[in-house]
Amino acid sequence: LGDVYKRQDHQSQQYRMEDKLLKYFPAEIERQTGYIRGFEADIQTVTTHPQIVEGFCGMEILGKHYMEKEDAGEMILAACKEMKATEPIPLGSYRGFQMELSFDSFRHDFDITLKGAVSHRVSLGTDARGNIIRLDNALSSIPEKLEKAHEQLTNLQNQQEATRAEPVSYTHLTLPTKL
């Protein structure tokens, strides 16, 4: 009877491996590949819309363009105070990315999502200039996210190959003739 349970356990493991090979790994590899393409596109957007070294490139908020960092930051804070809906609202654009304002009721914080090929969420604070710095930091961290996505893709591919290489037979067990 012990061999029957071992065989059933082995078959169950085989089905899990097959499921990983046929579903999990392909889906995760496709997802990571999508992230990589998205991060590469967003890096291109950041490159074509750089921040001015000694100044501010400007920001559109609720249809109005602001050329001063302080003014833009104050308008973001004002938009937070005016926000009544729980659903995200379009806020404007910054450095080639659409901005969406939302309130996270769990954390009791406002977020701006920079929407490019991939969405980049930024938690807001209470400092007007600090929020602009947070947005710039999120955009400058995209290359690191790209590197991590490449590492994750390599890891998934290695796991997939290791799973493929695992032995699949369990022939040394014999089924008993009577249960």
PDB file of N, CA and C in Angstrom, residues 25-123:
ATOM      1  N   PHE A  25       5.245  28.876 -15.977  1.00  0.00           N
ATOM      2  CA  PHE A  25       6.467  29.474 -16.530  1.00  0.00           C
ATOM      3  C   PHE A  25       6.197  30.296 -17.788  1.00  0.00           C
ATOM      4  N   PRO A  26       5.448  29.777 -18.766  1.00  0.00           N
ATOM      5  CA  PRO A  26       5.187  30.608 -19.954  1.00  0.00           C
ATOM      6  C   PRO A  26       4.470  31.929 -19.610  1.00  0.00           C
ATOM      7  N   ALA A  27       3.501  31.869 -18.696  1.00  0.00           N
ATOM      8  CA  ALA A  27       2.766  33.085 -18.324  1.00  0.00           C
ATOM      9  C   ALA A  27       3.684  34.079 -17.614  1.00  0.00           C
ATOM     10  N   GLU A  28       4.495  33.591 -16.678  1.00  0.00           N
ATOM     11  CA  GLU A  28       5.389  34.479 -15.934  1.00  0.00           C
ATOM     12  C   GLU A  28       6.492  35.044 -16.828  1.00  0.00           C
ATOM     13  N   ILE A  29       7.013  34.228 -17.730  1.00  0.00           N
ATOM     14  CA  ILE A  29       8.046  34.702 -18.654  1.00  0.00           C
ATOM     15  C   ILE A  29       7.462  35.769 -19.574  1.00  0.00           C
ATOM     16  N   GLU A  30       6.241  35.542 -20.038  1.00  0.00           N
ATOM     17  CA  GLU A  30       5.583  36.546 -20.889  1.00  0.00           C
ATOM     18  C   GLU A  30       5.343  37.838 -20.114  1.00  0.00           C
ATOM     19  N   ARG A  31       4.934  37.714 -18.850  1.00  0.00           N
ATOM     20  CA  ARG A  31       4.681  38.893 -18.014  1.00  0.00           C
ATOM     21  C   ARG A  31       5.973  39.688 -17.799  1.00  0.00           C
ATOM     22  N   GLN A  32       7.063  39.002 -17.465  1.00  0.00           N
ATOM     23  CA  GLN A  32       8.341  39.688 -17.265  1.00  0.00           C
ATOM     24  C   GLN A  32       8.840  40.324 -18.549  1.00  0.00           C
ATOM     25  N   THR A  33       8.654  39.638 -19.668  1.00  0.00           N
ATOM     26  CA  THR A  33       9.059  40.192 -20.958  1.00  0.00           C
ATOM     27  C   THR A  33       8.268  41.464 -21.246  1.00  0.00           C
ATOM     28  N   GLY A  34       6.995  41.469 -20.891  1.00  0.00           N
ATOM     29  CA  GLY A  34       6.170  42.668 -21.048  1.00  0.00           C
ATOM     30  C   GLY A  34       6.667  43.820 -20.186  1.00  0.00           C
ATOM     31  N   TYR A  35       7.033  43.509 -18.939  1.00  0.00           N
ATOM     32  CA  TYR A  35       7.601  44.536 -18.063  1.00  0.00           C
ATOM     33  C   TYR A  35       8.889  45.105 -18.670  1.00  0.00           C
ATOM     34  N   ILE A  36       9.726  44.225 -19.170  1.00  0.00           N
ATOM     35  CA  ILE A  36      11.001  44.674 -19.756  1.00  0.00           C
ATOM     36  C   ILE A  36      10.737  45.624 -20.921  1.00  0.00           C
ATOM     37  N   ARG A  37       9.839  45.234 -21.828  1.00  0.00           N
ATOM     38  CA  ARG A  37       9.501  46.123 -22.955  1.00  0.00           C
ATOM     39  C   ARG A  37       8.942  47.448 -22.455  1.00  0.00           C
ATOM     40  N   GLY A  38       8.080  47.385 -21.435  1.00  0.00           N
ATOM     41  CA  GLY A  38       7.489  48.601 -20.871  1.00  0.00           C
ATOM     42  C   GLY A  38       8.523  49.508 -20.233  1.00  0.00           C
ATOM     43  N   PHE A  39       9.419  48.927 -19.442  1.00  0.00           N
ATOM     44  CA  PHE A  39      10.466  49.731 -18.804  1.00  0.00           C
ATOM     45  C   PHE A  39      11.385  50.355 -19.851  1.00  0.00           C
ATOM     46  N   GLU A  40      11.714  49.590 -20.906  1.00  0.00           N
ATOM     47  CA  GLU A  40      12.564  50.136 -21.968  1.00  0.00           C
ATOM     48  C   GLU A  40      11.875  51.316 -22.652  1.00  0.00           C
ATOM     49  N   ALA A  41      10.576  51.193 -22.905  1.00  0.00           N
ATOM     50  CA  ALA A  41       9.826  52.298 -23.518  1.00  0.00           C
ATOM     51  C   ALA A  41       9.775  53.501 -22.583  1.00  0.00           C
ATOM     52  N   ASP A  42       9.577  53.255 -21.290  1.00  0.00           N
ATOM     53  CA  ASP A  42       9.514  54.359 -20.330  1.00  0.00           C
ATOM     54  C   ASP A  42      10.865  55.036 -20.154  1.00  0.00           C
ATOM     55  N   ILE A  43      11.944  54.284 -20.233  1.00  0.00           N
ATOM     56  CA  ILE A  43      13.283  54.890 -20.183  1.00  0.00           C
ATOM     57  C   ILE A  43      13.456  55.828 -21.383  1.00  0.00           C
ATOM     58  N   GLN A  44      12.973  55.398 -22.540  1.00  0.00           N
ATOM     59  CA  GLN A  44      13.037  56.250 -23.738  1.00  0.00           C
ATOM     60  C   GLN A  44      12.228  57.533 -23.532  1.00  0.00           C
ATOM     61  N   THR A  45      11.059  57.423 -22.918  1.00  0.00           N
ATOM     62  CA  THR A  45      10.229  58.606 -22.636  1.00  0.00           C
ATOM     63  C   THR A  45      10.956  59.554 -21.689  1.00  0.00           C
ATOM     64  N   VAL A  46      11.553  59.014 -20.635  1.00  0.00           N
ATOM     65  CA  VAL A  46      12.296  59.842 -19.675  1.00  0.00           C
ATOM     66  C   VAL A  46      13.460  60.534 -20.379  1.00  0.00           C
ATOM     67  N   THR A  47      14.142  59.803 -21.269  1.00  0.00           N
ATOM     68  CA  THR A  47      15.285  60.363 -21.995  1.00  0.00           C
ATOM     69  C   THR A  47      14.857  61.510 -22.908  1.00  0.00           C
ATOM     70  N   THR A  48      13.700  61.368 -23.547  1.00  0.00           N
ATOM     71  CA  THR A  48      13.243  62.426 -24.459  1.00  0.00           C
ATOM     72  C   THR A  48      12.547  63.574 -23.728  1.00  0.00           C
ATOM     73  N   HIS A  49      12.248  63.407 -22.438  1.00  0.00           N
ATOM     74  CA  HIS A  49      11.634  64.473 -21.624  1.00  0.00           C
ATOM     75  C   HIS A  49      12.458  64.655 -20.343  1.00  0.00           C
ATOM     76  N   PRO A  50      13.691  65.132 -20.474  1.00  0.00           N
ATOM     77  CA  PRO A  50      14.554  65.217 -19.284  1.00  0.00           C
ATOM     78  C   PRO A  50      14.156  66.363 -18.351  1.00  0.00           C
ATOM     79  N   GLN A  51      14.558  66.220 -17.120  1.00  0.00           N
ATOM     80  CA  GLN A  51      14.410  67.315 -16.172  1.00  0.00           C
ATOM     81  C   GLN A  51      15.541  68.303 -16.423  1.00  0.00           C
ATOM     82  N   ILE A  52      15.237  69.575 -16.326  1.00  0.00           N
ATOM     83  CA  ILE A  52      16.245  70.612 -16.519  1.00  0.00           C
ATOM     84  C   ILE A  52      17.168  70.598 -15.295  1.00  0.00           C
ATOM     85  N   VAL A  53      18.480  70.644 -15.528  1.00  0.00           N
ATOM     86  CA  VAL A  53      19.447  70.520 -14.443  1.00  0.00           C
ATOM     87  C   VAL A  53      19.250  71.614 -13.390  1.00  0.00           C
ATOM     88  N   GLU A  54      19.236  72.847 -13.794  1.00  0.00           N
ATOM     89  CA  GLU A  54      19.047  73.960 -12.850  1.00  0.00           C
ATOM     90  C   GLU A  54      17.703  74.618 -13.110  1.00  0.00           C
ATOM     91  N   GLY A  55      16.635  73.901 -12.853  1.00  0.00           N
ATOM     92  CA  GLY A  55      15.322  74.480 -13.092  1.00  0.00           C
ATOM     93  C   GLY A  55      14.249  73.406 -13.043  1.00  0.00           C
ATOM     94  N   PHE A  56      13.182  73.672 -13.793  1.00  0.00           N
ATOM     95  CA  PHE A  56      12.025  72.785 -13.776  1.00  0.00           C
ATOM     96  C   PHE A  56      11.453  72.739 -15.186  1.00  0.00           C
ATOM     97  N   CYS A  57      11.188  71.543 -15.687  1.00  0.00           N
ATOM     98  CA  CYS A  57      10.723  71.388 -17.067  1.00  0.00           C
ATOM     99  C   CYS A  57       9.245  71.705 -17.227  1.00  0.00           C
ATOM    100  N   GLY A  58       8.538  71.902 -16.132  1.00  0.00           N
ATOM    101  CA  GLY A  58       7.120  72.219 -16.204  1.00  0.00           C
ATOM    102  C   GLY A  58       6.249  70.994 -16.023  1.00  0.00           C
ATOM    103  N   MET A  59       5.007  71.259 -15.654  1.00  0.00           N
ATOM    104  CA  MET A  59       4.054  70.185 -15.391  1.00  0.00           C
ATOM    105  C   MET A  59       2.650  70.693 -15.693  1.00  0.00           C
ATOM    106  N   GLU A  60       1.851  69.828 -16.288  1.00  0.00           N
ATOM    107  CA  GLU A  60       0.448  70.185 -16.521  1.00  0.00           C
ATOM    108  C   GLU A  60      -0.399  69.540 -15.434  1.00  0.00           C
ATOM    109  N   ILE A  61      -1.219  70.381 -14.781  1.00  0.00           N
ATOM    110  CA  ILE A  61      -2.107  69.882 -13.728  1.00  0.00           C
ATOM    111  C   ILE A  61      -3.499  70.430 -13.999  1.00  0.00           C
ATOM    112  N   LEU A  62      -4.433  69.515 -14.155  1.00  0.00           N
ATOM    113  CA  LEU A  62      -5.843  69.853 -14.393  1.00  0.00           C
ATOM    114  C   LEU A  62      -6.000  70.884 -15.512  1.00  0.00           C
ATOM    115  N   GLY A  63      -5.273  70.670 -16.589  1.00  0.00           N
ATOM    116  CA  GLY A  63      -5.411  71.504 -17.784  1.00  0.00           C
ATOM    117  C   GLY A  63      -4.583  72.774 -17.803  1.00  0.00           C
ATOM    118  N   LYS A  64      -3.872  73.076 -16.741  1.00  0.00           N
ATOM    119  CA  LYS A  64      -3.065  74.301 -16.682  1.00  0.00           C
ATOM    120  C   LYS A  64      -1.586  73.930 -16.571  1.00  0.00           C
ATOM    121  N   HIS A  65      -0.733  74.671 -17.309  1.00  0.00           N
ATOM    122  CA  HIS A  65       0.705  74.384 -17.298  1.00  0.00           C
ATOM    123  C   HIS A  65       1.401  75.247 -16.240  1.00  0.00           C
ATOM    124  N   TYR A  66       2.254  74.603 -15.448  1.00  0.00           N
ATOM    125  CA  TYR A  66       3.004  75.289 -14.395  1.00  0.00           C
ATOM    126  C   TYR A  66       4.492  75.174 -14.707  1.00  0.00           C
ATOM    127  N   MET A  67       5.178  76.315 -14.696  1.00  0.00           N
ATOM    128  CA  MET A  67       6.613  76.335 -15.002  1.00  0.00           C
ATOM    129  C   MET A  67       7.488  76.424 -13.749  1.00  0.00           C
ATOM    130  N   GLU A  68       6.864  76.614 -12.598  1.00  0.00           N
ATOM    131  CA  GLU A  68       7.608  76.674 -11.338  1.00  0.00           C
ATOM    132  C   GLU A  68       7.321  75.423 -10.514  1.00  0.00           C
ATOM    133  N   LYS A  69       8.387  74.823 -10.008  1.00  0.00           N
ATOM    134  CA  LYS A  69       8.266  73.591  -9.225  1.00  0.00           C
ATOM    135  C   LYS A  69       7.353  73.792  -8.017  1.00  0.00           C
ATOM    136  N   GLU A  70       7.534  74.897  -7.311  1.00  0.00           N
ATOM    137  CA  GLU A  70       6.742  75.185  -6.113  1.00  0.00           C
ATOM    138  C   GLU A  70       5.253  75.286  -6.452  1.00  0.00           C
ATOM    139  N   ASP A  71       4.938  75.999  -7.548  1.00  0.00           N
ATOM    140  CA  ASP A  71       3.531  76.151  -7.951  1.00  0.00           C
ATOM    141  C   ASP A  71       2.916  74.806  -8.316  1.00  0.00           C
ATOM    142  N   ALA A  72       3.651  74.002  -9.070  1.00  0.00           N
ATOM    143  CA  ALA A  72       3.148  72.691  -9.467  1.00  0.00           C
ATOM    144  C   ALA A  72       2.917  71.821  -8.232  1.00  0.00           C
ATOM    145  N   GLY A  73       3.858  71.837  -7.322  1.00  0.00           N
ATOM    146  CA  GLY A  73       3.723  71.057  -6.099  1.00  0.00           C
ATOM    147  C   GLY A  73       2.532  71.495  -5.259  1.00  0.00           C
ATOM    148  N   GLU A  74       2.316  72.804  -5.169  1.00  0.00           N
ATOM    149  CA  GLU A  74       1.163  73.326  -4.417  1.00  0.00           C
ATOM    150  C   GLU A  74      -0.152  72.915  -5.075  1.00  0.00           C
ATOM    151  N   MET A  75      -0.190  72.891  -6.402  1.00  0.00           N
ATOM    152  CA  MET A  75      -1.409  72.487  -7.110  1.00  0.00           C
ATOM    153  C   MET A  75      -1.696  70.990  -6.925  1.00  0.00           C
ATOM    154  N   ILE A  76      -0.650  70.209  -6.815  1.00  0.00           N
ATOM    155  CA  ILE A  76      -0.856  68.775  -6.519  1.00  0.00           C
ATOM    156  C   ILE A  76      -1.508  68.633  -5.144  1.00  0.00           C
ATOM    157  N   LEU A  77      -0.978  69.365  -4.155  1.00  0.00           N
ATOM    158  CA  LEU A  77      -1.550  69.303  -2.807  1.00  0.00           C
ATOM    159  C   LEU A  77      -2.993  69.814  -2.791  1.00  0.00           C
ATOM    160  N   ALA A  78      -3.261  70.881  -3.566  1.00  0.00           N
ATOM    161  CA  ALA A  78      -4.625  71.412  -3.649  1.00  0.00           C
ATOM    162  C   ALA A  78      -5.567  70.381  -4.284  1.00  0.00           C
ATOM    163  N   ALA A  79      -5.084  69.677  -5.303  1.00  0.00           N
ATOM    164  CA  ALA A  79      -5.909  68.649  -5.953  1.00  0.00           C
ATOM    165  C   ALA A  79      -6.224  67.520  -4.973  1.00  0.00           C
ATOM    166  N   CYS A  80      -5.275  67.204  -4.103  1.00  0.00           N
ATOM    167  CA  CYS A  80      -5.513  66.179  -3.085  1.00  0.00           C
ATOM    168  C   CYS A  80      -6.637  66.628  -2.142  1.00  0.00           C
ATOM    169  N   LYS A  81      -6.589  67.879  -1.715  1.00  0.00           N
ATOM    170  CA  LYS A  81      -7.605  68.396  -0.787  1.00  0.00           C
ATOM    171  C   LYS A  81      -8.983  68.440  -1.430  1.00  0.00           C
ATOM    172  N   GLU A  82      -9.030  68.676  -2.749  1.00  0.00           N
ATOM    173  CA  GLU A  82     -10.300  68.781  -3.461  1.00  0.00           C
ATOM    174  C   GLU A  82     -10.868  67.423  -3.869  1.00  0.00           C
ATOM    175  N   MET A  83     -10.045  66.399  -3.826  1.00  0.00           N
ATOM    176  CA  MET A  83     -10.477  65.089  -4.302  1.00  0.00           C
ATOM    177  C   MET A  83     -11.569  64.520  -3.404  1.00  0.00           C
ATOM    178  N   LYS A  84     -12.715  64.212  -4.011  1.00  0.00           N
ATOM    179  CA  LYS A  84     -13.847  63.669  -3.258  1.00  0.00           C
ATOM    180  C   LYS A  84     -14.099  62.202  -3.593  1.00  0.00           C
ATOM    181  N   ALA A  85     -13.775  61.825  -4.819  1.00  0.00           N
ATOM    182  CA  ALA A  85     -14.068  60.465  -5.286  1.00  0.00           C
ATOM    183  C   ALA A  85     -13.047  59.473  -4.748  1.00  0.00           C
ATOM    184  N   THR A  86     -13.459  58.218  -4.681  1.00  0.00           N
ATOM    185  CA  THR A  86     -12.523  57.175  -4.287  1.00  0.00           C
ATOM    186  C   THR A  86     -11.823  56.593  -5.514  1.00  0.00           C
ATOM    187  N   GLU A  87     -12.376  56.839  -6.691  1.00  0.00           N
ATOM    188  CA  GLU A  87     -11.771  56.366  -7.934  1.00  0.00           C
ATOM    189  C   GLU A  87     -10.636  57.304  -8.350  1.00  0.00           C
ATOM    190  N   PRO A  88      -9.598  56.772  -8.981  1.00  0.00           N
ATOM    191  CA  PRO A  88      -8.506  57.622  -9.474  1.00  0.00           C
ATOM    192  C   PRO A  88      -9.028  58.645 -10.488  1.00  0.00           C
ATOM    193  N   ILE A  89      -8.403  59.831 -10.475  1.00  0.00           N
ATOM    194  CA  ILE A  89      -8.804  60.878 -11.420  1.00  0.00           C
ATOM    195  C   ILE A  89      -7.590  61.317 -12.236  1.00  0.00           C
ATOM    196  N   PRO A  90      -7.805  61.673 -13.515  1.00  0.00           N
ATOM    197  CA  PRO A  90      -6.694  62.210 -14.315  1.00  0.00           C
ATOM    198  C   PRO A  90      -6.227  63.527 -13.697  1.00  0.00           C
ATOM    199  N   LEU A  91      -4.918  63.674 -13.528  1.00  0.00           N
ATOM    200  CA  LEU A  91      -4.374  64.875 -12.892  1.00  0.00           C
ATOM    201  C   LEU A  91      -3.687  65.781 -13.901  1.00  0.00           C
ATOM    202  N   GLY A  92      -2.998  65.190 -14.866  1.00  0.00           N
ATOM    203  CA  GLY A  92      -2.260  65.992 -15.843  1.00  0.00           C
ATOM    204  C   GLY A  92      -1.150  65.174 -16.448  1.00  0.00           C
ATOM    205  N   SER A  93      -0.036  65.862 -16.741  1.00  0.00           N
ATOM    206  CA  SER A  93       1.102  65.140 -17.320  1.00  0.00           C
ATOM    207  C   SER A  93       2.411  65.750 -16.840  1.00  0.00           C
ATOM    208  N   TYR A  94       3.435  64.895 -16.838  1.00  0.00           N
ATOM    209  CA  TYR A  94       4.761  65.306 -16.385  1.00  0.00           C
ATOM    210  C   TYR A  94       5.804  64.469 -17.102  1.00  0.00           C
ATOM    211  N   ARG A  95       6.704  65.146 -17.776  1.00  0.00           N
ATOM    212  CA  ARG A  95       7.839  64.508 -18.456  1.00  0.00           C
ATOM    213  C   ARG A  95       7.424  63.365 -19.385  1.00  0.00           C
ATOM    214  N   GLY A  96       6.315  63.555 -20.076  1.00  0.00           N
ATOM    215  CA  GLY A  96       5.864  62.568 -21.049  1.00  0.00           C
ATOM    216  C   GLY A  96       4.969  61.479 -20.483  1.00  0.00           C
ATOM    217  N   PHE A  97       4.658  61.535 -19.210  1.00  0.00           N
ATOM    218  CA  PHE A  97       3.809  60.542 -18.554  1.00  0.00           C
ATOM    219  C   PHE A  97       2.498  61.188 -18.124  1.00  0.00           C
ATOM    220  N   GLN A  98       1.401  60.473 -18.329  1.00  0.00           N
ATOM    221  CA  GLN A  98       0.117  60.924 -17.794  1.00  0.00           C
ATOM    222  C   GLN A  98       0.131  60.677 -16.289  1.00  0.00           C
ATOM    223  N   MET A  99      -0.484  61.592 -15.545  1.00  0.00           N
ATOM    224  CA  MET A  99      -0.544  61.428 -14.089  1.00  0.00           C
ATOM    225  C   MET A  99      -1.986  61.186 -13.670  1.00  0.00           C
ATOM    226  N   GLU A 100      -2.136  60.264 -12.727  1.00  0.00           N
ATOM    227  CA  GLU A 100      -3.445  59.942 -12.185  1.00  0.00           C
ATOM    228  C   GLU A 100      -3.352  60.047 -10.669  1.00  0.00           C
ATOM    229  N   LEU A 101      -4.278  60.761 -10.063  1.00  0.00           N
ATOM    230  CA  LEU A 101      -4.293  60.957  -8.614  1.00  0.00           C
ATOM    231  C   LEU A 101      -5.275  59.980  -7.984  1.00  0.00           C
ATOM    232  N   SER A 102      -4.861  59.348  -6.903  1.00  0.00           N
ATOM    233  CA  SER A 102      -5.755  58.424  -6.202  1.00  0.00           C
ATOM    234  C   SER A 102      -5.508  58.516  -4.700  1.00  0.00           C
ATOM    235  N   PHE A 103      -6.498  58.048  -3.957  1.00  0.00           N
ATOM    236  CA  PHE A 103      -6.391  57.994  -2.502  1.00  0.00           C
ATOM    237  C   PHE A 103      -6.419  56.533  -2.089  1.00  0.00           C
ATOM    238  N   ASP A 104      -5.420  56.129  -1.335  1.00  0.00           N
ATOM    239  CA  ASP A 104      -5.350  54.769  -0.820  1.00  0.00           C
ATOM    240  C   ASP A 104      -5.971  54.776   0.577  1.00  0.00           C
ATOM    241  N   SER A 105      -7.210  54.294   0.680  1.00  0.00           N
ATOM    242  CA  SER A 105      -7.924  54.357   1.954  1.00  0.00           C
ATOM    243  C   SER A 105      -7.309  53.430   3.006  1.00  0.00           C
ATOM    244  N   PHE A 106      -6.609  52.397   2.583  1.00  0.00           N
ATOM    245  CA  PHE A 106      -5.965  51.496   3.531  1.00  0.00           C
ATOM    246  C   PHE A 106      -4.797  52.195   4.220  1.00  0.00           C
ATOM    247  N   ARG A 107      -3.963  52.886   3.429  1.00  0.00           N
ATOM    248  CA  ARG A 107      -2.795  53.591   3.981  1.00  0.00           C
ATOM    249  C   ARG A 107      -3.127  55.032   4.375  1.00  0.00           C
ATOM    250  N   HIS A 108      -4.275  55.525   3.958  1.00  0.00           N
ATOM    251  CA  HIS A 108      -4.678  56.918   4.179  1.00  0.00           C
ATOM    252  C   HIS A 108      -3.671  57.879   3.556  1.00  0.00           C
ATOM    253  N   ASP A 109      -3.244  57.548   2.329  1.00  0.00           N
ATOM    254  CA  ASP A 109      -2.275  58.358   1.593  1.00  0.00           C
ATOM    255  C   ASP A 109      -2.763  58.607   0.184  1.00  0.00           C
ATOM    256  N   PHE A 110      -2.303  59.728  -0.357  1.00  0.00           N
ATOM    257  CA  PHE A 110      -2.550  60.021  -1.770  1.00  0.00           C
ATOM    258  C   PHE A 110      -1.370  59.496  -2.584  1.00  0.00           C
ATOM    259  N   ASP A 111      -1.681  59.047  -3.786  1.00  0.00           N
ATOM    260  CA  ASP A 111      -0.673  58.547  -4.716  1.00  0.00           C
ATOM    261  C   ASP A 111      -0.867  59.220  -6.062  1.00  0.00           C
ATOM    262  N   ILE A 112       0.251  59.390  -6.763  1.00  0.00           N
ATOM    263  CA  ILE A 112       0.190  59.732  -8.180  1.00  0.00           C
ATOM    264  C   ILE A 112       0.741  58.525  -8.921  1.00  0.00           C
ATOM    265  N   THR A 113       0.004  58.100  -9.922  1.00  0.00           N
ATOM    266  CA  THR A 113       0.489  57.038 -10.786  1.00  0.00           C
ATOM    267  C   THR A 113       0.953  57.686 -12.078  1.00  0.00           C
ATOM    268  N   LEU A 114       2.235  57.520 -12.389  1.00  0.00           N
ATOM    269  CA  LEU A 114       2.793  57.992 -13.658  1.00  0.00           C
ATOM    270  C   LEU A 114       2.543  56.882 -14.666  1.00  0.00           C
ATOM    271  N   LYS A 115       1.729  57.187 -15.669  1.00  0.00           N
ATOM    272  CA  LYS A 115       1.313  56.156 -16.623  1.00  0.00           C
ATOM    273  C   LYS A 115       2.081  56.306 -17.926  1.00  0.00           C
ATOM    274  N   GLY A 116       2.985  55.363 -18.135  1.00  0.00           N
ATOM    275  CA  GLY A 116       3.696  55.256 -19.399  1.00  0.00           C
ATOM    276  C   GLY A 116       3.332  53.914 -19.998  1.00  0.00           C
ATOM    277  N   ALA A 117       4.308  53.202 -20.516  1.00  0.00           N
ATOM    278  CA  ALA A 117       4.062  51.831 -20.968  1.00  0.00           C
ATOM    279  C   ALA A 117       3.780  50.948 -19.753  1.00  0.00           C
ATOM    280  N   VAL A 118       4.364  51.322 -18.609  1.00  0.00           N
ATOM    281  CA  VAL A 118       4.138  50.668 -17.322  1.00  0.00           C
ATOM    282  C   VAL A 118       3.688  51.756 -16.358  1.00  0.00           C
ATOM    283  N   SER A 119       2.908  51.413 -15.354  1.00  0.00           N
ATOM    284  CA  SER A 119       2.481  52.392 -14.351  1.00  0.00           C
ATOM    285  C   SER A 119       3.475  52.415 -13.194  1.00  0.00           C
ATOM    286  N   HIS A 120       3.796  53.632 -12.737  1.00  0.00           N
ATOM    287  CA  HIS A 120       4.749  53.823 -11.640  1.00  0.00           C
ATOM    288  C   HIS A 120       4.026  54.621 -10.551  1.00  0.00           C
ATOM    289  N   ARG A 121       3.760  53.973  -9.414  1.00  0.00           N
ATOM    290  CA  ARG A 121       3.015  54.619  -8.331  1.00  0.00           C
ATOM    291  C   ARG A 121       3.965  55.335  -7.381  1.00  0.00           C
ATOM    292  N   VAL A 122       3.582  56.554  -7.030  1.00  0.00           N
ATOM    293  CA  VAL A 122       4.393  57.384  -6.145  1.00  0.00           C
ATOM    294  C   VAL A 122       3.513  57.855  -4.988  1.00  0.00           C
ATOM    295  N   SER A 123       3.911  57.536  -3.752  1.00  0.00           N
ATOM    296  CA  SER A 123       3.198  58.031  -2.575  1.00  0.00           C
ATOM    297  C   SER A 123       3.546  59.495  -2.376  1.00  0.00           C
TER     298      SER A 123
END
